[in-house]
Short mmCIF file of C-alpha atoms and ligand atoms in Angstrom, two decimals:
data_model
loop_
_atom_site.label_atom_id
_atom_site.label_comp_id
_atom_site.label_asym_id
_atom_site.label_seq_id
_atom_site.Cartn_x
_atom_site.Cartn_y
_atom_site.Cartn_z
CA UNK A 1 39.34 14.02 5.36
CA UNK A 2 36.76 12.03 6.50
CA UNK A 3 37.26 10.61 10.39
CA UNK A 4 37.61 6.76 10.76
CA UNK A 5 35.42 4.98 13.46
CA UNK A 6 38.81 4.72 15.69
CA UNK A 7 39.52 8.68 15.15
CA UNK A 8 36.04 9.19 16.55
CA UNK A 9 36.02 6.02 19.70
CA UNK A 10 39.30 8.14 20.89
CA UNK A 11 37.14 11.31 21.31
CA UNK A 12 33.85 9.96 22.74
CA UNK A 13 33.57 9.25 27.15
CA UNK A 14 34.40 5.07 26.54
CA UNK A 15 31.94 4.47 29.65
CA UNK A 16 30.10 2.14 27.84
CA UNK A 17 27.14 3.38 29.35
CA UNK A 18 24.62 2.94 26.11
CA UNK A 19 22.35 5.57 26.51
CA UNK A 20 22.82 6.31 22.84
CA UNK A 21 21.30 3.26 22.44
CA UNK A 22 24.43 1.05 21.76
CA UNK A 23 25.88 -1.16 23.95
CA UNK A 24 29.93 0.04 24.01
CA UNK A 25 31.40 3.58 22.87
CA UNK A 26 33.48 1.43 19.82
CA UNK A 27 29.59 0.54 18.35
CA UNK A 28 28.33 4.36 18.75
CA UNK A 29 31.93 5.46 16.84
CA UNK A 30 31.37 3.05 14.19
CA UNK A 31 27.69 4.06 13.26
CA UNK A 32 28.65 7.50 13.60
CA UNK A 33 31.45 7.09 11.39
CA UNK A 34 29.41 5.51 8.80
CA UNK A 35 26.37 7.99 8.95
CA UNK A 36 24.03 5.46 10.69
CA UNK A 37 23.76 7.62 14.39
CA UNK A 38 23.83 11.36 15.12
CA UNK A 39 26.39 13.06 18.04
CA UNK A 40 23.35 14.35 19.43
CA UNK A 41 22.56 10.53 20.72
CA UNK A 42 25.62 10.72 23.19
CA UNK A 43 24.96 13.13 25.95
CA UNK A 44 28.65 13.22 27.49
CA UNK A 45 30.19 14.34 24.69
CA UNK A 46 32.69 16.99 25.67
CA UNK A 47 32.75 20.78 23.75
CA UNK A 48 36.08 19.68 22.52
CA UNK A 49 35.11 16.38 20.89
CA UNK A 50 31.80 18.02 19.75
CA UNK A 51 34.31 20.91 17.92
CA UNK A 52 36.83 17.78 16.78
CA UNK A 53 33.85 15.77 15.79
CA UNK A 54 31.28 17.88 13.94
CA UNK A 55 32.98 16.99 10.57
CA UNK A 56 32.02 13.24 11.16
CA UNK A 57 28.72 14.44 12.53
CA UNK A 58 27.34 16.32 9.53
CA UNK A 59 25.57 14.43 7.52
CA UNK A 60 26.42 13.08 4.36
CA UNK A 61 23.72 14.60 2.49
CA UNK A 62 22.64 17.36 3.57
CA UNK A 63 18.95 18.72 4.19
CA UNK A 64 17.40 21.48 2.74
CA UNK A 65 13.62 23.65 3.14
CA UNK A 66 11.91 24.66 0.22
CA UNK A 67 8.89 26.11 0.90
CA UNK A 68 6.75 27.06 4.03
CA UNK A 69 3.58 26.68 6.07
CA UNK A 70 1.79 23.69 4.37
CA UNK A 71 3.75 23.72 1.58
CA UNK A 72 7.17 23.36 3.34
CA UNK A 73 8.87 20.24 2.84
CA UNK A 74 12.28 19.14 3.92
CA UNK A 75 14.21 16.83 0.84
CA UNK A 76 18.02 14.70 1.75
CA UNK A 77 19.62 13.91 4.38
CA UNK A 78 19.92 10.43 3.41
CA UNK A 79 22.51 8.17 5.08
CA UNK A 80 22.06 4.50 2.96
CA UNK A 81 22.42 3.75 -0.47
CA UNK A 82 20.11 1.22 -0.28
CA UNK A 83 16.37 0.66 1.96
CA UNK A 84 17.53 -2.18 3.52
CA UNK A 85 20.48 -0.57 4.89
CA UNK A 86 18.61 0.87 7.55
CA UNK A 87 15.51 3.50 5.76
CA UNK A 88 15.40 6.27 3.19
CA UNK A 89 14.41 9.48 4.83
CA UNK A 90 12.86 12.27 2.97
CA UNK A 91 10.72 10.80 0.41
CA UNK A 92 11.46 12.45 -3.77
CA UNK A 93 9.11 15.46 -3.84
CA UNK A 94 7.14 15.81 -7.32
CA UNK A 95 7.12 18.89 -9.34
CA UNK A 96 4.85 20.07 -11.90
CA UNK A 97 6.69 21.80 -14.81
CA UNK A 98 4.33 25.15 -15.67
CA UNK A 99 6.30 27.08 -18.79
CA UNK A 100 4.79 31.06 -18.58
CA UNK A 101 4.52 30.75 -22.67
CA UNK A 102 1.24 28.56 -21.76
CA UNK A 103 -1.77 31.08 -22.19
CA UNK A 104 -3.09 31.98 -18.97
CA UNK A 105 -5.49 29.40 -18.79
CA UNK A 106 -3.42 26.35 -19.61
CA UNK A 107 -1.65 27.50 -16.54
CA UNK A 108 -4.30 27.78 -14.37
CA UNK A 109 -5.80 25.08 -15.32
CA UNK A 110 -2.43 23.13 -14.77
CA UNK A 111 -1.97 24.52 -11.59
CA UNK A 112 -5.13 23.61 -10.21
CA UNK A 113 -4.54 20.10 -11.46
CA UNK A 114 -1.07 19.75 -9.91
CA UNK A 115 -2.63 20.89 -6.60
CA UNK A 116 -5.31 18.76 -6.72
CA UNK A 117 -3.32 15.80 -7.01
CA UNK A 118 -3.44 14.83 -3.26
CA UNK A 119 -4.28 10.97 -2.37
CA UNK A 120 -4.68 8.76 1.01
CA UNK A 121 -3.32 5.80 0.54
CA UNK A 122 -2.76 3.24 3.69
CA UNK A 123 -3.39 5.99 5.80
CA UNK A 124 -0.86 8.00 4.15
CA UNK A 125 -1.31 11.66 2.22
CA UNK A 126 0.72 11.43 -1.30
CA UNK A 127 0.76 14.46 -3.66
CA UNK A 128 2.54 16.77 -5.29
CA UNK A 129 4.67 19.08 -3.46
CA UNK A 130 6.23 21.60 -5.99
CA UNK A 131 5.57 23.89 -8.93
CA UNK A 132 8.55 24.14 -11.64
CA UNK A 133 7.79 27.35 -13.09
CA UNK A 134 10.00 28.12 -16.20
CA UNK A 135 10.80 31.38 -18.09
CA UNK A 136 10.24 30.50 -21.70
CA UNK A 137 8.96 33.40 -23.00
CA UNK A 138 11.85 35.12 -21.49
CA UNK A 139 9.59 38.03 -20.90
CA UNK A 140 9.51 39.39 -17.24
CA UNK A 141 5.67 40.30 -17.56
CA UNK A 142 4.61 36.90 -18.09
CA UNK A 143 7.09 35.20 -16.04
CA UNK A 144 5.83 37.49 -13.08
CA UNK A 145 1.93 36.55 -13.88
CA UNK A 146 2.94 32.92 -13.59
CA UNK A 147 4.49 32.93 -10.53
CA UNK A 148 1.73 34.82 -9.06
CA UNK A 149 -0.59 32.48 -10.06
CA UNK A 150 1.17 29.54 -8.39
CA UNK A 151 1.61 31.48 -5.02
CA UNK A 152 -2.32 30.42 -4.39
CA UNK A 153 -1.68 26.45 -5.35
CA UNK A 154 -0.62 25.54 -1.69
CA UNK A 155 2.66 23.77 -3.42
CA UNK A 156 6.35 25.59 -2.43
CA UNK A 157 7.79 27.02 -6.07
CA UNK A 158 10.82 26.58 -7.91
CA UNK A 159 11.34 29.60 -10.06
CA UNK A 160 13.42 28.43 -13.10
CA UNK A 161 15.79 30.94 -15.43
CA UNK A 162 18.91 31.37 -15.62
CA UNK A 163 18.93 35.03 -16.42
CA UNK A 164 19.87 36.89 -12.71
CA UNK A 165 17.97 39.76 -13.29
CA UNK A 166 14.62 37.51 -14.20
CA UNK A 167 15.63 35.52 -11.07
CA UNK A 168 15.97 38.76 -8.65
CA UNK A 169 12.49 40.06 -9.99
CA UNK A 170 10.92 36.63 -9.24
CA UNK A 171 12.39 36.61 -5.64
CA UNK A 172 10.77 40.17 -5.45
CA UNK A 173 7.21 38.17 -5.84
CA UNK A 174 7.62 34.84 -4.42
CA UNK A 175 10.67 35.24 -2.17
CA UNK A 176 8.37 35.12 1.04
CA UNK A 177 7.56 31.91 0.36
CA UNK A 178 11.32 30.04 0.33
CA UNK A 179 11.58 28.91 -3.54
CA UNK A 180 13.88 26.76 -4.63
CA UNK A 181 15.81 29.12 -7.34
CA UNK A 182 16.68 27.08 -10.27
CA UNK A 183 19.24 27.41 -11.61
CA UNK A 184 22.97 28.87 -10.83
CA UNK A 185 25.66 27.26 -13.17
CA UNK A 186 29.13 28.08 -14.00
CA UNK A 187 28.80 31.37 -15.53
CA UNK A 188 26.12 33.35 -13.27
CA UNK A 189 27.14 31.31 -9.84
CA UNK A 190 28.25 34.81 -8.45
CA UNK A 191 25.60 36.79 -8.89
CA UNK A 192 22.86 34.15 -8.92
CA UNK A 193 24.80 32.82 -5.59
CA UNK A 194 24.68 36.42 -4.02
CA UNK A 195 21.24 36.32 -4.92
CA UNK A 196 20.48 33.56 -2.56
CA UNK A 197 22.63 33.99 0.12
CA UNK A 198 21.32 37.70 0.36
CA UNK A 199 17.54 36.68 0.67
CA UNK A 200 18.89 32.71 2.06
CA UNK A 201 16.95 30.76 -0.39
CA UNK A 202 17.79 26.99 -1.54
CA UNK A 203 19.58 27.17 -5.26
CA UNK A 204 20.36 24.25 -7.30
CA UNK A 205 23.97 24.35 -9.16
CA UNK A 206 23.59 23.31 -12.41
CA UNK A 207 26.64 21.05 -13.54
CA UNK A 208 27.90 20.00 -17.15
CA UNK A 209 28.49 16.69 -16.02
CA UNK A 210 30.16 15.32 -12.72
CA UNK A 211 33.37 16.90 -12.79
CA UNK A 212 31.77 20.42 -13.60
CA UNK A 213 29.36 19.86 -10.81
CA UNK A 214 32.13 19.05 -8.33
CA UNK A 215 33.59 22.57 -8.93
CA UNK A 216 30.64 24.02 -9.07
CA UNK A 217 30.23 23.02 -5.63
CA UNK A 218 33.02 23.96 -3.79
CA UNK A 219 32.57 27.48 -5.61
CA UNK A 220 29.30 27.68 -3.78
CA UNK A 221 30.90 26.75 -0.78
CA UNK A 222 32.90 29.29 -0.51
CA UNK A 223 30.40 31.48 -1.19
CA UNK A 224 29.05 30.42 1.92
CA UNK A 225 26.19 28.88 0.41
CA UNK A 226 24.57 25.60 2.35
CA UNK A 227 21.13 25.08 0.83
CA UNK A 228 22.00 23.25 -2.22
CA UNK A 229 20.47 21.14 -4.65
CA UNK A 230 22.42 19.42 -7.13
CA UNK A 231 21.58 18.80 -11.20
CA UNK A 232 24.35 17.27 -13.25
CA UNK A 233 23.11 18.79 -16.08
CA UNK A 234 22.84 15.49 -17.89
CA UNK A 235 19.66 14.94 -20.33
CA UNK A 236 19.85 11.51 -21.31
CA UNK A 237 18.80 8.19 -19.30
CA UNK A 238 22.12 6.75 -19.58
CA UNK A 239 24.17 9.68 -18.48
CA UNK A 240 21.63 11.08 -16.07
CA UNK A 241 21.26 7.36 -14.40
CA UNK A 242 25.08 6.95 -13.91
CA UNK A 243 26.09 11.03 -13.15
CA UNK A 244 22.70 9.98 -10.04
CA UNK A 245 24.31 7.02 -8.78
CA UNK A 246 27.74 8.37 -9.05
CA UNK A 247 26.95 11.63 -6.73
CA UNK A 248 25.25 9.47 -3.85
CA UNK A 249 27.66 7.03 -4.17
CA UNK A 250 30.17 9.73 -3.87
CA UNK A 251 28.28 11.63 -1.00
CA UNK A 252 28.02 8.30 1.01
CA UNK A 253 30.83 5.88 0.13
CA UNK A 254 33.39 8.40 -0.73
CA UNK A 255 32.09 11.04 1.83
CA UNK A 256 32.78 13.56 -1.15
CA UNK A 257 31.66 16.90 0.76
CA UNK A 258 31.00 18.78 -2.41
CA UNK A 259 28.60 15.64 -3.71
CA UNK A 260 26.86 15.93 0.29
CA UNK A 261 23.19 17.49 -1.07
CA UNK A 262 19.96 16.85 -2.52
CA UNK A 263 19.74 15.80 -6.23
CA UNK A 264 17.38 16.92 -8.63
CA UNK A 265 16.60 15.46 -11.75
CA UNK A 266 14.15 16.92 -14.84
CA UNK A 267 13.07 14.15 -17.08
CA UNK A 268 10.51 16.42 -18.28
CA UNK A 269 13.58 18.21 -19.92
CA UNK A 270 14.84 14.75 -21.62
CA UNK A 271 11.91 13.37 -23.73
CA UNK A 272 8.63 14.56 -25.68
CA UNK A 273 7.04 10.91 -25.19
CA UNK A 274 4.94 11.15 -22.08
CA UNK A 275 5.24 7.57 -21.11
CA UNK A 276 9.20 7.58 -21.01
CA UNK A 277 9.05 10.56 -19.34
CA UNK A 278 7.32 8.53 -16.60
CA UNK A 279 9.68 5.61 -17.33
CA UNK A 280 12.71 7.96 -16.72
CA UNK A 281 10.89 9.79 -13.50
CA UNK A 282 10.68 6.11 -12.25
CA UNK A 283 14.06 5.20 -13.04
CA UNK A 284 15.59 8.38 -11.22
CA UNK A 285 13.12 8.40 -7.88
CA UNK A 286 14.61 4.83 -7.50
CA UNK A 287 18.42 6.16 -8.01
CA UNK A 288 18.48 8.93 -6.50
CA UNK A 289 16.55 11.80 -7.10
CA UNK A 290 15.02 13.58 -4.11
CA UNK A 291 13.25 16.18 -6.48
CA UNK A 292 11.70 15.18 -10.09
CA UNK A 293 10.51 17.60 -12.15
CA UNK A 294 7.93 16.10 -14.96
CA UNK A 295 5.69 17.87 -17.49
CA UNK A 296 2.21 16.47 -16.77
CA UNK A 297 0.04 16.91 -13.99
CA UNK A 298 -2.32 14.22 -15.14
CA UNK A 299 -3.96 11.94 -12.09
CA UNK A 300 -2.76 9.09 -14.15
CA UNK A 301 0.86 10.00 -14.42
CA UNK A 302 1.50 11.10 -11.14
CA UNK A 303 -0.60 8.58 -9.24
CA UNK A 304 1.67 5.67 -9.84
CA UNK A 305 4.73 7.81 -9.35
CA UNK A 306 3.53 8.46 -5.94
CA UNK A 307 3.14 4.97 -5.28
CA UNK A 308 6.88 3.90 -6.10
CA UNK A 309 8.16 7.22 -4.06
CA UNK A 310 5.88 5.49 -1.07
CA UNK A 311 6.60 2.12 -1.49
CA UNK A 312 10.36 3.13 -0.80
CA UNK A 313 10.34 5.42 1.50
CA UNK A 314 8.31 3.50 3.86
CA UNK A 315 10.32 2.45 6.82
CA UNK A 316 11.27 -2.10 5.83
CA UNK A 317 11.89 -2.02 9.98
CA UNK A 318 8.47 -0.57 11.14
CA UNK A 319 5.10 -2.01 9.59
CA UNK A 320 2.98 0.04 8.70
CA UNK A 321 -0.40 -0.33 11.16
CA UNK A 322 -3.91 1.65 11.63
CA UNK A 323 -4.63 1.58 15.62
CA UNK A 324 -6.79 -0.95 17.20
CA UNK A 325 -10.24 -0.72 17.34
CA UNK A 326 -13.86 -0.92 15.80
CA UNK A 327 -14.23 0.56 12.73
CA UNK A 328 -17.72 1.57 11.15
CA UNK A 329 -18.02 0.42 7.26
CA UNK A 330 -20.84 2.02 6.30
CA UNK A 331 -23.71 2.95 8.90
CA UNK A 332 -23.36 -0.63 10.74
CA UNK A 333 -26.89 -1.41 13.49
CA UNK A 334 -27.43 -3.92 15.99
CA UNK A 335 -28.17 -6.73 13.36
CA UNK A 336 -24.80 -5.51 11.00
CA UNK A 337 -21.96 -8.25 10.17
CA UNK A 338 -18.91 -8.28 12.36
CA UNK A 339 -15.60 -9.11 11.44
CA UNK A 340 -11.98 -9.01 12.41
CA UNK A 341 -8.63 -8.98 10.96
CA UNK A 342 -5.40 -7.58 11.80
CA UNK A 343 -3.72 -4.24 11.84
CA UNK A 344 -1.52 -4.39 9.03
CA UNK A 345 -2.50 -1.38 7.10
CA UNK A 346 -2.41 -2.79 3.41
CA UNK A 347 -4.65 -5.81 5.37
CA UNK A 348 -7.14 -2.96 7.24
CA UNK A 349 -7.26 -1.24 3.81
CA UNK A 350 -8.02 -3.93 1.17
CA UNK A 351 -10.27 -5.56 4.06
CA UNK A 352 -12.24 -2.45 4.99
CA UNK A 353 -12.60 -1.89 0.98
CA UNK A 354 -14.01 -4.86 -0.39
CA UNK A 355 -16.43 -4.69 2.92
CA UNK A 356 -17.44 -0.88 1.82
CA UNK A 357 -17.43 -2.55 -1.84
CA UNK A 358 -20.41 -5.49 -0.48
CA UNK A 359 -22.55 -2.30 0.69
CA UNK A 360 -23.29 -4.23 3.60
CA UNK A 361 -22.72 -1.53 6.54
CA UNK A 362 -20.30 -4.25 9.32
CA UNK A 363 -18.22 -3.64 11.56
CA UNK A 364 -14.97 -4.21 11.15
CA UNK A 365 -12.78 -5.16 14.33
CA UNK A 366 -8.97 -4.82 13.93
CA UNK A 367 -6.93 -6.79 16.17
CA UNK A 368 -3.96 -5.62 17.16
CA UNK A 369 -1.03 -7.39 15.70
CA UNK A 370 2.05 -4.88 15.64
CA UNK A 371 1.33 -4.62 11.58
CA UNK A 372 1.68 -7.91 10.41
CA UNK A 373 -0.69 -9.52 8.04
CA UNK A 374 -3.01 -11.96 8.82
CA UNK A 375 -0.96 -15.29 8.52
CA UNK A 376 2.09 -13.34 9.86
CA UNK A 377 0.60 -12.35 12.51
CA UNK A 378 -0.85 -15.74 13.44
CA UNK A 379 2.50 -17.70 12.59
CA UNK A 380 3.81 -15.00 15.22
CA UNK A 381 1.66 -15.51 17.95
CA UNK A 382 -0.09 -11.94 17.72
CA UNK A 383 -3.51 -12.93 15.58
CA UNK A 384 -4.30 -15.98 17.88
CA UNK A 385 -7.32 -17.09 20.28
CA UNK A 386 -6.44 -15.77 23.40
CA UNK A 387 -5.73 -12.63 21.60
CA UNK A 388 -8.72 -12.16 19.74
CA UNK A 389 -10.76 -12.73 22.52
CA UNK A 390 -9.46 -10.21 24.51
CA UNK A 391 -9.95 -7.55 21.57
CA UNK A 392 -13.66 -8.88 21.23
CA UNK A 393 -13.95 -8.49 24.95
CA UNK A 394 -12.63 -5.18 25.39
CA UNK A 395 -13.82 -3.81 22.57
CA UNK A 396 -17.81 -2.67 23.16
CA UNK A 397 -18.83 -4.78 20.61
CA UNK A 398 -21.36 -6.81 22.13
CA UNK A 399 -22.63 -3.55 23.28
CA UNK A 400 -23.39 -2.48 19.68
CA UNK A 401 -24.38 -5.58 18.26
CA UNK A 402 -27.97 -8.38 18.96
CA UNK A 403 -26.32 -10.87 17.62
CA UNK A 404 -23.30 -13.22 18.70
CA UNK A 405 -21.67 -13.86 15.55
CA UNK A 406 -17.93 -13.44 14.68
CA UNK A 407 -16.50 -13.43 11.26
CA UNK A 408 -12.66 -14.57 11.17
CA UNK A 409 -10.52 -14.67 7.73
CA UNK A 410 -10.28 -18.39 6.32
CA UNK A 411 -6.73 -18.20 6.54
CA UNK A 412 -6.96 -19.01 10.03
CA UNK A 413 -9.94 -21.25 9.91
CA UNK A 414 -7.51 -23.69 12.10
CA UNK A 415 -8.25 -20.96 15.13
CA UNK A 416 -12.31 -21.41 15.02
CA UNK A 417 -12.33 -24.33 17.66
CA UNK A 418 -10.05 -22.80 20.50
CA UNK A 419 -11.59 -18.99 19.33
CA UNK A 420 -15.08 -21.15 20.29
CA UNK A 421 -13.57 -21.71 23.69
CA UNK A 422 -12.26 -18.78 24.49
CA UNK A 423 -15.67 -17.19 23.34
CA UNK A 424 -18.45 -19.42 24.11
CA UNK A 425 -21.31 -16.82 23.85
CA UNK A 426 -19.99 -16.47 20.01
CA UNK A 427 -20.42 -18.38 17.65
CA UNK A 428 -17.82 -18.00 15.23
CA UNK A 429 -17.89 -18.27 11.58
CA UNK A 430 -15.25 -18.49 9.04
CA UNK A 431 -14.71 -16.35 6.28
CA UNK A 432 -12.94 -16.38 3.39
CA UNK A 433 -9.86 -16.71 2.46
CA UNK A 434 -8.84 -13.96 -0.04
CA UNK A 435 -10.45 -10.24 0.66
CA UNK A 436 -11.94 -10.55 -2.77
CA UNK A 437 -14.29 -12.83 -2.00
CA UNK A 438 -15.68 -10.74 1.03
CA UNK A 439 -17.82 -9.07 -1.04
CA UNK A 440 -19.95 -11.96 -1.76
CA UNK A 441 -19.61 -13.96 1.49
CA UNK A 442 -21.46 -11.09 3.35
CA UNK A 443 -24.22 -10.22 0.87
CA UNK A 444 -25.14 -14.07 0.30
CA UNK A 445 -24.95 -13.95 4.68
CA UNK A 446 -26.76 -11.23 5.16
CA UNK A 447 -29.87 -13.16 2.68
CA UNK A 448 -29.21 -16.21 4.43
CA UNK A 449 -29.16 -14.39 7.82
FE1 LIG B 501 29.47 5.84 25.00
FE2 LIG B 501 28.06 8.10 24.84
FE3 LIG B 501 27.03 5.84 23.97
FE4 LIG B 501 27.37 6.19 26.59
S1 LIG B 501 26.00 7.36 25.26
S2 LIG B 501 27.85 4.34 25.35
S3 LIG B 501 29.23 7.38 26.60
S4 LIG B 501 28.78 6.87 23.16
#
């Protein structure tokens, strides 16, 4: 049974010291209790709390590898049911379904277009991070010429059959490279289990529904197997939505051990219409699948996927920011525009686009305002005068520039006359107000001079 927050305050040093970062022992216990801090934070815990407490310590979903070198990535070890909570931590990993009945090259072809699915966005890298491939032709030849083909992609693998010897054969190709062995269920979890704990690989338990999954589970566990994925084996919205919700819920609220891992769902395995397929991969990334597995590797289908996955797994606490500095848009000369704005990335990105989109090379100065848009940040104090100033002066820009002319956005227009004062060898213009107009403002001011 799970430890209250009073089990664990009677184990922990009660100094009140707050090196872990909160202020009395009683606070620590509590967020431990509930997921939100790790033991490791307090460094006077005792061997014999550590032993009493590592129950309460454990996560309550644990984290598991699939992959390695580039390809590794690490998917769980949530601790909040919902973003606002505190964050979501490993964002859902994408992966490409690739049956071995496609000729050979529908599934190179499909490989290379699941591979080459890799974006920046806001200074981020999306992409897809896994390659489903299925035995369908439940021949061993082609399953084998599959999975070699996907060992060049740069994605980790998830081999997927639920034949053992098919499975041991495809560990005898890829197993060097940590795949995710898909799946063990409730008639081949021994061998299929001694499979992976021989060669300790990841393998997701296949469920019929919740309560199958549960025992599923615990078998597993006392196989000694740890690096678990879960599928409830549903293949509906309706039943796949709820069996989702019920397993986190279960894993976090209920701190149900054998609900504690990573969830996987397949959409790709619940409709032939492509665009419910992405309705139901959007539905599960937001409740709670930390692996989807969809059937297209199309640009277009993935792309807006990976948008959702980073919109919320992006940390609500921490804005997201590009550092402070000058940045060249285009190939910017002494005579070039100059402009500044703050460091909020969606700001720097949208700004720095529309400038690119004018063709007029600027330079673009970004202020730093600890990643708050523009009005934010002036509202806050950080995107003010005395502020931009300093950034203008510090920044080498009038060492790369003839001119003395500084371009503020129109939302702050109210700023130009103290801006004036604190710069009086500028002369400062303003503007405008929504980065879609940028584009004109600077070519009709760079024919105006
Ligand atoms: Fe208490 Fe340990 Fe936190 Fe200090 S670091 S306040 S001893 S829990």
């Amino acid at each position: 049974m799970a430890l209250t927050g009073l089990d664990i305050f009677k184990l922990l040093p009660k100094t009140n010291c707050g090196e872990c970062k909160f202020p009395t022992c009683l606070a620590f216990a509590m967020k431990l209790a509930g997921g939100q801090a790790k033991l490791d934070d307090c460094p006077y815990v005792s061997d014999e709390a550590r032993a009493a407490l590592s129950e309460a310590a454990a996560p309550p979903v644990l984290g598991v590898e699939i992959g390695t070198g580039d390809a590794a990535f690490k998917t769980g070890e949530e601790l909040v049911l919902f973003r606002h909570e505190k964050r979501f931590v490993n964002p859902t990993a994408i992966g490409i379904l690739i049956p071995d009945s496609l000729s050979e090259d529908e599934i190179s072809a499909k490989i290379k277009q699941a591979s080459s699915n890799s974006w920046e966005r806001v200074g981020q890298h999306l992409g897809v991070k896994l390659l489903a491939v299925k035995c369908e032709s439940g021949e061993a030849a082609k399953f084998k010429a599959a999975l070699e083909k996907s060992m060049g992609s740069g994605l980790a693998i998830m081999p997927m059959t639920e034949d053992v010897e098919l499975m041991t054969q495809a560990v005898e190709v890829i197993g060097d490279t940590r795949p995710l062995l898909y799946c063990a269920n409730s008639e081949n979890l021994d061998k299929m289990g001694a499979l992976a704990k021989e060669k300790n690989l990841p393998v997701v338990l296949k469920g019929d529904g919740l309560d199958s999954l549960a025992e599923l589970s615990e078998r597993a566990k006392s196989l000694g197997l740890e690096d678990i994925v879960l599928d409830p084996g549903t293949r509906n919205l309706r039943d796949t939505l709820q069996a989702l919700i019920a397993v986190r819920r279960g894993a976090l609220v209920g701190k149900f051990k054998p609900f504690g891992f990573p969830l996987i769902a397949l959409p790709c395995e619940e409709t032939d219409d492509i665009f419910f397929e992405g309705a139901l991969a959007a539905i599960y990334i937001a409740k709670y699948a930390d692996i989807v597995i969809v059937s297209s590797a199309e640009a277009w289908f993935n792309y807006p996927l990976q948008v959702e996955i980073q919109n919320i797994y992006t940390d609500p606490q921490k804005p997201m920011a590009v550092d402070s500095k000058i940045y060249e848009i285009g190939t910017p000369g002494p005579d070039s525009p100059f402009l500044v704005t703050t460091n909020f990335s969606l700001t720097y990105f949208i700004v720095s686009g529309e400038v690119e989109a004018s063709k007029v090379d600027s330079w673009l100065g970004i202020v730093d305002s600890e990643g708050q848009s523009v009005l934010t940040a002036w509202a806050a104090g950080k995107f003010v005068p005395e502020a931009i100033a300093k950034f203008v002066n510090s920044s080498g820009i009038a060492e790369k520039v003839s001119h003395r002319k500084l371009i503020i956005p129109g939302y702050v227009a109210q700023i130009s006359g103290e801006l004036d004062e604190e710069l009086p060898d500028w002369e400062i213009l303003v503007g405008p107000r929504e980065a879609a107009d940028i584009s004109a403002y600077l070519r009709h001011l760079t024919k105006t001079g």
